[in-house]
Steps between C-alpha positions, in 0.01 A plus 500: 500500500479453138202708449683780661784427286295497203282808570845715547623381137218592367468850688892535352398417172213713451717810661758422212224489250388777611806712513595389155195604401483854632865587412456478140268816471658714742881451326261579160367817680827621648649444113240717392510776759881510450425561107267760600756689770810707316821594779682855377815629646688828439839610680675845423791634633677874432758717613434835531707817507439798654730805440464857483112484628358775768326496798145653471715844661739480234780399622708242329469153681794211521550257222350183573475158331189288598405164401146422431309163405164415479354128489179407399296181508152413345278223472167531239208222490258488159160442637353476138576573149427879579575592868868503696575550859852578626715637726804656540 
């Protein structure tokens, strides 16, 4: 029973060695991907007026008021000192 014992500290002790040990490079790599990754965001919002316009007959339409807005979000990733990939 103590060989058992002993062989499961040991297994638990090596899995903690080796977690410590793998965690440090991959929190270094996500810093460094994060660095390398730039978020952009762009909202816009208008009122627009419409009087006196014409119908492509000519005759006069109704006076209208729309609201418009537009929102935008972007993410870009520097691969190297002289390429960029994004998308928007």
């Amino acid at each position: 029973m103590q060989e058992e014992t002993k062989t499961r500290l040991l297994k638990g002790q090596l899995l903690l060695f080796l977690g410590i040990l793998f965690a440090f490079p991959l929190f270094g790599q996500q810093d460094s991907t994060q660095a390398k990754l730039d978020w952009e965001a762009d909202f816009r919002f208008r009122i627009e007026q419409d009087w006196d316009s014409r119908k492509s007959d000519g005759t006069f339409r109704d006076d209208r008021t729309r609201l418009r807005y537009r929102v935008r979000l972007g993410a870009s990733y520097k691969i190297n000192e002289w390429a960029k990939a994004g998308i928007r």
